[in-house]
Amino acid sequence: MNHYETVFILTPVLSDSQVEEAVKSFENLLKENNATIVNQENWGLKKLAYSIQLKRNGFYHLIEFQAPGDIVNTLELAFKRDERILRFLTVKLDKHGVEWARKREEKVKSLKK
């Protein structure tokens, strides 16, 4: 099992329920392919550094998961086929990346309290 982190940007024209539905579809895809979701963060609507498809904002979402290596191709194909996705990036985390992700997660949780 490898440890991955994927960040994707959804088009800003979606409603909150449509964003939740899109995120849920990718969660289900991961679970159907024997992935274990470790952490998720909804970063909300943020301004893009540059416009994508004439859009200046997007809904950012992060999913951290453990899965066999072949799932990345399946996930990225689903991202490419979904017109709600503006951009995505999936990276494999090494032990230092996993440690950094744990620290970030703890920091986010402490800020919410």
PDB file of N, CA, C and O in Angstrom, residues 1-6 38 64-67 90-104:
ATOM      1  N   MET A   1       0.849  -1.186   0.000  1.00  0.00           N
ATOM      2  CA  MET A   1       0.000   0.000   0.000  1.00  0.00           C
ATOM      3  C   MET A   1       0.890   1.242   0.000  1.00  0.00           C
ATOM      4  O   MET A   1       1.771   1.372   0.830  1.00  0.00           O
ATOM      5  N   ASN A   2       0.578   2.122  -0.914  1.00  0.00           N
ATOM      6  CA  ASN A   2       1.282   3.393  -0.988  1.00  0.00           C
ATOM      7  C   ASN A   2       0.415   4.478  -0.375  1.00  0.00           C
ATOM      8  O   ASN A   2      -0.799   4.351  -0.277  1.00  0.00           O
ATOM      9  N   HIS A   3       1.049   5.546   0.009  1.00  0.00           N
ATOM     10  CA  HIS A   3       0.350   6.675   0.622  1.00  0.00           C
ATOM     11  C   HIS A   3       0.324   7.815  -0.402  1.00  0.00           C
ATOM     12  O   HIS A   3       1.373   8.222  -0.886  1.00  0.00           O
ATOM     13  N   TYR A   4      -0.875   8.307  -0.726  1.00  0.00           N
ATOM     14  CA  TYR A   4      -1.036   9.346  -1.736  1.00  0.00           C
ATOM     15  C   TYR A   4      -1.806  10.528  -1.178  1.00  0.00           C
ATOM     16  O   TYR A   4      -2.559  10.398  -0.210  1.00  0.00           O
ATOM     17  N   GLU A   5      -1.611  11.641  -1.845  1.00  0.00           N
ATOM     18  CA  GLU A   5      -2.364  12.853  -1.523  1.00  0.00           C
ATOM     19  C   GLU A   5      -2.782  13.465  -2.853  1.00  0.00           C
ATOM     20  O   GLU A   5      -1.958  13.639  -3.737  1.00  0.00           O
ATOM     21  N   THR A   6      -4.061  13.744  -2.990  1.00  0.00           N
ATOM     22  CA  THR A   6      -4.532  14.361  -4.224  1.00  0.00           C
ATOM     23  C   THR A   6      -5.295  15.636  -3.889  1.00  0.00           C
ATOM     24  O   THR A   6      -6.065  15.684  -2.931  1.00  0.00           O
ATOM     25  N   VAL A  38      -7.463   8.474   4.523  1.00  0.00           N
ATOM     26  CA  VAL A  38      -6.821   8.818   5.791  1.00  0.00           C
ATOM     27  C   VAL A  38      -7.290  10.179   6.289  1.00  0.00           C
ATOM     28  O   VAL A  38      -7.568  10.355   7.474  1.00  0.00           O
ATOM     29  N   GLU A  64      -6.335  12.514   1.267  1.00  0.00           N
ATOM     30  CA  GLU A  64      -5.132  11.734   1.545  1.00  0.00           C
ATOM     31  C   GLU A  64      -5.573  10.290   1.714  1.00  0.00           C
ATOM     32  O   GLU A  64      -6.516  10.029   2.469  1.00  0.00           O
ATOM     33  N   PHE A  65      -4.932   9.369   1.024  1.00  0.00           N
ATOM     34  CA  PHE A  65      -5.392   7.981   1.067  1.00  0.00           C
ATOM     35  C   PHE A  65      -4.244   6.998   0.902  1.00  0.00           C
ATOM     36  O   PHE A  65      -3.163   7.356   0.432  1.00  0.00           O
ATOM     37  N   GLN A  66      -4.516   5.762   1.333  1.00  0.00           N
ATOM     38  CA  GLN A  66      -3.582   4.656   1.142  1.00  0.00           C
ATOM     39  C   GLN A  66      -4.230   3.690   0.161  1.00  0.00           C
ATOM     40  O   GLN A  66      -5.415   3.354   0.321  1.00  0.00           O
ATOM     41  N   ALA A  67      -3.447   3.241  -0.826  1.00  0.00           N
ATOM     42  CA  ALA A  67      -4.018   2.372  -1.854  1.00  0.00           C
ATOM     43  C   ALA A  67      -2.904   1.691  -2.638  1.00  0.00           C
ATOM     44  O   ALA A  67      -1.760   2.136  -2.601  1.00  0.00           O
ATOM     45  N   THR A  90      -1.970  14.496  -8.057  1.00  0.00           N
ATOM     46  CA  THR A  90      -1.824  13.400  -7.108  1.00  0.00           C
ATOM     47  C   THR A  90      -0.339  13.138  -6.928  1.00  0.00           C
ATOM     48  O   THR A  90       0.396  13.027  -7.909  1.00  0.00           O
ATOM     49  N   VAL A  91       0.091  13.059  -5.675  1.00  0.00           N
ATOM     50  CA  VAL A  91       1.497  12.777  -5.381  1.00  0.00           C
ATOM     51  C   VAL A  91       1.586  11.600  -4.424  1.00  0.00           C
ATOM     52  O   VAL A  91       0.712  11.390  -3.584  1.00  0.00           O
ATOM     53  N   LYS A  92       2.641  10.817  -4.583  1.00  0.00           N
ATOM     54  CA  LYS A  92       2.933   9.722  -3.665  1.00  0.00           C
ATOM     55  C   LYS A  92       3.782  10.286  -2.537  1.00  0.00           C
ATOM     56  O   LYS A  92       4.794  10.953  -2.800  1.00  0.00           O
ATOM     57  N   LEU A  93       3.365  10.036  -1.306  1.00  0.00           N
ATOM     58  CA  LEU A  93       4.083  10.572  -0.155  1.00  0.00           C
ATOM     59  C   LEU A  93       5.090   9.548   0.356  1.00  0.00           C
ATOM     60  O   LEU A  93       4.757   8.380   0.522  1.00  0.00           O
ATOM     61  N   ASP A  94       6.315   9.993   0.628  1.00  0.00           N
ATOM     62  CA  ASP A  94       7.284   9.139   1.302  1.00  0.00           C
ATOM     63  C   ASP A  94       7.110   9.321   2.813  1.00  0.00           C
ATOM     64  O   ASP A  94       6.193  10.004   3.258  1.00  0.00           O
ATOM     65  N   LYS A  95       7.963   8.730   3.617  1.00  0.00           N
ATOM     66  CA  LYS A  95       7.780   8.795   5.072  1.00  0.00           C
ATOM     67  C   LYS A  95       7.839  10.239   5.592  1.00  0.00           C
ATOM     68  O   LYS A  95       7.150  10.600   6.529  1.00  0.00           O
ATOM     69  N   HIS A  96       8.648  11.073   4.960  1.00  0.00           N
ATOM     70  CA  HIS A  96       8.727  12.475   5.377  1.00  0.00           C
ATOM     71  C   HIS A  96       7.449  13.227   4.995  1.00  0.00           C
ATOM     72  O   HIS A  96       6.977  14.079   5.744  1.00  0.00           O
ATOM     73  N   GLY A  97       6.898  12.898   3.835  1.00  0.00           N
ATOM     74  CA  GLY A  97       5.643  13.507   3.403  1.00  0.00           C
ATOM     75  C   GLY A  97       4.488  13.128   4.299  1.00  0.00           C
ATOM     76  O   GLY A  97       3.636  13.952   4.622  1.00  0.00           O
ATOM     77  N   VAL A  98       4.455  11.861   4.714  1.00  0.00           N
ATOM     78  CA  VAL A  98       3.397  11.396   5.614  1.00  0.00           C
ATOM     79  C   VAL A  98       3.516  12.110   6.964  1.00  0.00           C
ATOM     80  O   VAL A  98       2.516  12.562   7.527  1.00  0.00           O
ATOM     81  N   GLU A  99       4.755  12.227   7.462  1.00  0.00           N
ATOM     82  CA  GLU A  99       4.980  12.922   8.735  1.00  0.00           C
ATOM     83  C   GLU A  99       4.541  14.385   8.634  1.00  0.00           C
ATOM     84  O   GLU A  99       3.892  14.924   9.529  1.00  0.00           O
ATOM     85  N   TRP A 100       4.886  15.035   7.533  1.00  0.00           N
ATOM     86  CA  TRP A 100       4.508  16.434   7.330  1.00  0.00           C
ATOM     87  C   TRP A 100       2.980  16.564   7.253  1.00  0.00           C
ATOM     88  O   TRP A 100       2.401  17.497   7.818  1.00  0.00           O
ATOM     89  N   ALA A 101       2.336  15.595   6.576  1.00  0.00           N
ATOM     90  CA  ALA A 101       0.873  15.626   6.471  1.00  0.00           C
ATOM     91  C   ALA A 101       0.229  15.487   7.841  1.00  0.00           C
ATOM     92  O   ALA A 101      -0.785  16.129   8.121  1.00  0.00           O
ATOM     93  N   ARG A 102       0.792  14.627   8.714  1.00  0.00           N
ATOM     94  CA  ARG A 102       0.256  14.466  10.082  1.00  0.00           C
ATOM     95  C   ARG A 102       0.358  15.788  10.846  1.00  0.00           C
ATOM     96  O   ARG A 102      -0.567  16.197  11.531  1.00  0.00           O
ATOM     97  N   LYS A 103       1.521  16.455  10.727  1.00  0.00           N
ATOM     98  CA  LYS A 103       1.710  17.732  11.431  1.00  0.00           C
ATOM     99  C   LYS A 103       0.720  18.783  10.917  1.00  0.00           C
ATOM    100  O   LYS A 103       0.161  19.544  11.690  1.00  0.00           O
ATOM    101  N   ARG A 104       0.524  18.825   9.594  1.00  0.00           N
ATOM    102  CA  ARG A 104      -0.424  19.780   9.013  1.00  0.00           C
ATOM    103  C   ARG A 104      -1.839  19.502   9.496  1.00  0.00           C
ATOM    104  O   ARG A 104      -2.570  20.418   9.852  1.00  0.00           O
TER     105      ARG A 104
END
